[in-house]
Short mmCIF file of C-alpha atoms in Angstrom, two decimals:
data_model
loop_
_atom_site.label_atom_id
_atom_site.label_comp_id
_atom_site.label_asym_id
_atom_site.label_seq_id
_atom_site.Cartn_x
_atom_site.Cartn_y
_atom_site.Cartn_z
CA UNK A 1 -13.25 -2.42 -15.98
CA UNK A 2 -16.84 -1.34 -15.64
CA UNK A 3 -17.89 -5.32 -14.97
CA UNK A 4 -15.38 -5.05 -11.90
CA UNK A 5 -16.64 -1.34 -10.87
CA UNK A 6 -19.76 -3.15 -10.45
CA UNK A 7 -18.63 -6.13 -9.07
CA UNK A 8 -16.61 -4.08 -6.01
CA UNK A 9 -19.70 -1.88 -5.88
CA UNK A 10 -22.14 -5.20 -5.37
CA UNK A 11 -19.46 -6.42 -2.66
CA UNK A 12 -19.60 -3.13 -0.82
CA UNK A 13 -23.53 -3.31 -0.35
CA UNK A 14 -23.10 -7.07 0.65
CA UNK A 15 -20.81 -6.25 3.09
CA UNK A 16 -22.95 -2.88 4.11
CA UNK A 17 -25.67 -5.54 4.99
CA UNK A 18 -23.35 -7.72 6.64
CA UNK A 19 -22.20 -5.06 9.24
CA UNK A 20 -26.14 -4.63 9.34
CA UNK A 21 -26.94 -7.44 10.52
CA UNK A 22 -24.20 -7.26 12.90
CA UNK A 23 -25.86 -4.30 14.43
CA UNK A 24 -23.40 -2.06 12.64
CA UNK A 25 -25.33 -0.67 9.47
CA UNK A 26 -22.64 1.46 8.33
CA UNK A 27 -20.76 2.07 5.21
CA UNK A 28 -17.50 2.99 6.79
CA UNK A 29 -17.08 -0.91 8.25
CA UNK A 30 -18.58 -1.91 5.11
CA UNK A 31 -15.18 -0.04 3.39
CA UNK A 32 -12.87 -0.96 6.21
CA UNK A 33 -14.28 -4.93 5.51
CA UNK A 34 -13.44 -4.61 1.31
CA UNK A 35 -10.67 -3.09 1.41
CA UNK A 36 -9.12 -5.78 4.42
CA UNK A 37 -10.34 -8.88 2.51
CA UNK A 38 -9.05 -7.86 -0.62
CA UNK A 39 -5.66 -7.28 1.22
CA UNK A 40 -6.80 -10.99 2.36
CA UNK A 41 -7.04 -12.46 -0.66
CA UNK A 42 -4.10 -10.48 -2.91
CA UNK A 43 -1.77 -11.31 -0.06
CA UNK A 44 0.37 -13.96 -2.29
CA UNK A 45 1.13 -11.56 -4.61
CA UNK A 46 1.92 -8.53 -2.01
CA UNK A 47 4.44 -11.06 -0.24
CA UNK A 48 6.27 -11.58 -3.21
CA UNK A 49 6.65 -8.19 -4.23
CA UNK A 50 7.96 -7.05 -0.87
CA UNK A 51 10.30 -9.83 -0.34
CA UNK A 52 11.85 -9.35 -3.25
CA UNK A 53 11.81 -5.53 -2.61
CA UNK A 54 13.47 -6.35 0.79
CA UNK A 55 15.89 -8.80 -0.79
CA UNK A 56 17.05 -6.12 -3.48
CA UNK A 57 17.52 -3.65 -0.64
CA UNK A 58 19.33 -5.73 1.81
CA UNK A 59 21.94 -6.26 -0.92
CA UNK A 60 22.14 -2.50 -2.03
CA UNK A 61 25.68 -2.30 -0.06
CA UNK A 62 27.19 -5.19 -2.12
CA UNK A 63 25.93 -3.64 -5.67
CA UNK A 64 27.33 0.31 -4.95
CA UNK A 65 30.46 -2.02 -3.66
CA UNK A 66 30.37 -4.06 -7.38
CA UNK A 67 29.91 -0.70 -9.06
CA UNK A 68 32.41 1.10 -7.35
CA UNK A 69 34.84 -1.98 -7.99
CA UNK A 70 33.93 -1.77 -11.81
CA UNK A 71 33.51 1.83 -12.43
CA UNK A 72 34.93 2.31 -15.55
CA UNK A 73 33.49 -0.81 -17.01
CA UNK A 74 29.57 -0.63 -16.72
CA UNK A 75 29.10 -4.70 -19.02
CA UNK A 76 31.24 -6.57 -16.30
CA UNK A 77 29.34 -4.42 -13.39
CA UNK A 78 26.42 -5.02 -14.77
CA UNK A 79 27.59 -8.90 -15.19
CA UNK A 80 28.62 -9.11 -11.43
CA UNK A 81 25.09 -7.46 -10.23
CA UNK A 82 23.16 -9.77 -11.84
CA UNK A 83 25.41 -13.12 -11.21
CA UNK A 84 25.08 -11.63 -7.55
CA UNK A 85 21.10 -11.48 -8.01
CA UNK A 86 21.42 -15.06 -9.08
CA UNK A 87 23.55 -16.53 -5.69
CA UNK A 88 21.30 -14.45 -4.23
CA UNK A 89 17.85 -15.98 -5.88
CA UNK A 90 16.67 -12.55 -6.48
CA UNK A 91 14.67 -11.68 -9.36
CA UNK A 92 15.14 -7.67 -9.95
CA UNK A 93 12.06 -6.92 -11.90
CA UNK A 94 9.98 -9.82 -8.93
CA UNK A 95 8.63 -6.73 -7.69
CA UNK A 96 6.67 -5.02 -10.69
CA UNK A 97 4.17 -7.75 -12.07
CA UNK A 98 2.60 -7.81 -8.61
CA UNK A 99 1.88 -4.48 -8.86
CA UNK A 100 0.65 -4.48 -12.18
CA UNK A 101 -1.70 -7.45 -11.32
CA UNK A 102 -2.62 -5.46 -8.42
CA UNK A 103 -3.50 -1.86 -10.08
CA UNK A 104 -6.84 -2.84 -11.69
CA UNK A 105 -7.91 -4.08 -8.76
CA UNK A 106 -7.28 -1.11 -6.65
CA UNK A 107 -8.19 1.56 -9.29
CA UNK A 108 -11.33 -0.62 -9.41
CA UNK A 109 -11.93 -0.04 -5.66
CA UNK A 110 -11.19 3.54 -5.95
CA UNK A 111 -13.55 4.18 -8.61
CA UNK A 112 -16.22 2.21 -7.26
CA UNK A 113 -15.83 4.61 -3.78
CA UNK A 114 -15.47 8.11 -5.90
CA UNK A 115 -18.67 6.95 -7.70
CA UNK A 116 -20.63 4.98 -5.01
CA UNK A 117 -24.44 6.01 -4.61
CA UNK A 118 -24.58 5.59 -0.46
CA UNK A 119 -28.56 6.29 -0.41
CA UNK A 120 -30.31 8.39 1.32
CA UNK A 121 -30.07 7.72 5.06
CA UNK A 122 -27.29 9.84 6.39
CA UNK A 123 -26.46 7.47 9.46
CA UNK A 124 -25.04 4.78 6.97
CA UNK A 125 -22.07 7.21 5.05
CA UNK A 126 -21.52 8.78 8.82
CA UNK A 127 -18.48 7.13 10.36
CA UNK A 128 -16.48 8.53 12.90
CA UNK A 129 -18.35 11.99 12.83
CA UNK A 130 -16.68 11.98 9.01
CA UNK A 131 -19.35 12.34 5.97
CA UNK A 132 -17.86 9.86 3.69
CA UNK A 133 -19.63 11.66 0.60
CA UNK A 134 -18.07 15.03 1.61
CA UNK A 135 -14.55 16.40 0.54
CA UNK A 136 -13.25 18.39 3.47
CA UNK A 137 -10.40 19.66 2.54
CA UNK A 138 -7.87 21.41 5.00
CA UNK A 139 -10.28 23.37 6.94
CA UNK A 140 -8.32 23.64 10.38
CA UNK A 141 -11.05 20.81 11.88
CA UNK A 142 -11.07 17.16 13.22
CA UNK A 143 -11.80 16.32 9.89
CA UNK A 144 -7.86 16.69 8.87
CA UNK A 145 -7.06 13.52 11.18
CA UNK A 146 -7.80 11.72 7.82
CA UNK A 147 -5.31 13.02 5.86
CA UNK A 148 -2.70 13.02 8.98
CA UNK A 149 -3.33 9.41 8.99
CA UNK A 150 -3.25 8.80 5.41
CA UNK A 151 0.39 10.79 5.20
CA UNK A 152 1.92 8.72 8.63
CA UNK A 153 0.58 5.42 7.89
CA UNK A 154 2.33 6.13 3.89
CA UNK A 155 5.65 7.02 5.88
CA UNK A 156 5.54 3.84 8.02
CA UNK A 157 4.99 1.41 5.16
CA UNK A 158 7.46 3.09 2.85
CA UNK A 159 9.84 3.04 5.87
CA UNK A 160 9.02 -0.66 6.66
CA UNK A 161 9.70 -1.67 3.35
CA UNK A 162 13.69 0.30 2.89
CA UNK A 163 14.51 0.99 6.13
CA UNK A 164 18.17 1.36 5.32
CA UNK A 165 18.45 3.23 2.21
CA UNK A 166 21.05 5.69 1.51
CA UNK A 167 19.68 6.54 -1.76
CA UNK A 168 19.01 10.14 -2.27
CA UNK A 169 15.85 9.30 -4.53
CA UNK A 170 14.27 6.86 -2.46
CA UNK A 171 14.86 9.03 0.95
CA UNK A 172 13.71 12.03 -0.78
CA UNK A 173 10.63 9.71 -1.51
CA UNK A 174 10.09 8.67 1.70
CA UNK A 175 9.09 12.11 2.86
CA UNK A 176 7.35 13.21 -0.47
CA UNK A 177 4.94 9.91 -1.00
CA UNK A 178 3.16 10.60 2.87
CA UNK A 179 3.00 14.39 1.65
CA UNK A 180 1.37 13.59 -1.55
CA UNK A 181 -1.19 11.17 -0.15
CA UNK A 182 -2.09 13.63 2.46
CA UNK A 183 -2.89 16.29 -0.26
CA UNK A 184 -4.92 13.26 -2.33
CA UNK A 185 -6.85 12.06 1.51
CA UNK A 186 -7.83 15.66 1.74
CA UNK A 187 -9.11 16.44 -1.98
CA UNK A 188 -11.76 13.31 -2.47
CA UNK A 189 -14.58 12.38 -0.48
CA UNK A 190 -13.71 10.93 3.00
CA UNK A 191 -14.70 7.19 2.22
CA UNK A 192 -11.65 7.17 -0.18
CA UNK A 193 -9.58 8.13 2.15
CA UNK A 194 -10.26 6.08 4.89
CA UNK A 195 -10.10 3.40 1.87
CA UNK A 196 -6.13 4.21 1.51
CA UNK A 197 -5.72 4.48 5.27
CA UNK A 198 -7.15 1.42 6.37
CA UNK A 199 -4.66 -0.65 3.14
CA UNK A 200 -1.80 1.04 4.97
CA UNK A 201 -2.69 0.13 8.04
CA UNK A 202 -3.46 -3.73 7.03
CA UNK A 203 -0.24 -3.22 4.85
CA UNK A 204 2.25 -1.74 7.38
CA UNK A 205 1.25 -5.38 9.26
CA UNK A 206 1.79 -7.25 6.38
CA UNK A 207 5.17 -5.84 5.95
CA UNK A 208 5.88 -6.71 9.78
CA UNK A 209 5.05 -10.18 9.27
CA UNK A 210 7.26 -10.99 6.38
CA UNK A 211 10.07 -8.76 7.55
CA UNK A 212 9.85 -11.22 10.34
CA UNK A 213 9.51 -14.47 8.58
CA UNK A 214 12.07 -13.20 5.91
CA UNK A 215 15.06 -12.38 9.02
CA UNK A 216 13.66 -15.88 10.37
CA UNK A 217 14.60 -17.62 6.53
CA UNK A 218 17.82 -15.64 6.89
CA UNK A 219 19.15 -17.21 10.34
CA UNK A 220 18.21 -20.53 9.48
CA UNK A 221 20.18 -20.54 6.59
CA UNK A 222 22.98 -19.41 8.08
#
């Protein structure tokens, strides 16, 4: 892990000098730029685990219909879910082995950010009148725009990706996860948090796009 701590951390400075030479010598863009072209370049992996998210959700009303239909006998429920997974081409567990290829690299981003050494000219970790060494907390201040960001733009994916349940875990979920994140934005320095806010952001438009091209698969096989 510490070979790709210091492999995020050598990116960061190359892209810091990038948005130098751009006339925009600032760390901020230089965390905005990671954290969009590793999006980028995991993006394969991301569009298979939320279309077969989507996929499992859109067919949520035929499996509680399956269950309720076999109530009393769990092996031929169980039988008809999965045979319906199958005309379906849905694989139920499609959805975890992105996101286990995906933690490393994002627990390697976020402790290459909590540890990062931004030097010594302030100008460079100042974006946005945010210090993006400093914790803030929830001092009453412009400073808690952050953390109202981090919790909305959490909402909006989690909403883009089940925007029908009826499952009392998941909707309870939905209004937890943006809570949670908002208490995380506010307790670590500021360039982690705009870290998280800026993958929502570039992930609430990757979700758009497949939604779209996954309702455009759907019509044309009708």
């Amino acid at each position: 892990m510490n070979i790709i701590v210091e492999g995020m951390t050598s990116l960061l400075n190359i892209l810091y000098n990038f948005s130098a030479s751009m006339g925009f010598a600032n760390y901020g863009v230089a965390i905005i730029l990671l954290t969009m072209l590793i999006k980028t370049l995991i993006y394969p992996l991301t569009y298979k685990q939320m279309a077969s998210m989507r996929k499992t959700v859109d067919l949520q009303p035929k499996i509680k219909a399956i269950q309720a239909k076999y109530k009393n006998n769990k092996e031929k429920a169980n039988a008809a879910v999965m045979e319906l997974y199958k005309e379906n081409k849905v694989n139920p567990m499609g959805g975890c082995l992105p996101i286990l290829v995906q933690l490393p690299i994002f627990w390697a981003l976020y402790s290459t950010l909590l540890h990062f050494q931004y030097g010594s000219n302030p100008a460079a970790y100042s974006f946005l009148y945010f210090d993006l060494t400093k914790i803030y907390g929830f001092t009453l201040s412009y400073h808690l725009l952050l953390p109202i960001f981090a919790a909305a733009t959490t909402y909006l994916q989690t909403k883009l990706t089940n925007p029908n349940t009826t499952d009392p875990t998941q909707k309870t979920m939905l209004y937890i996860m943006p809570v949670f994140f908002a208490y995380i934005s506010a307790t670590v320095p500021a360039g982690l948090a705009l870290y998280w806010v800026t993958m929502n952001v570039v992930s609430i438009f990757q979700q758009l796009y497949i939604n779209r091209k996954l309702a455009n698969q759907t019509k044309s096989a009708i």
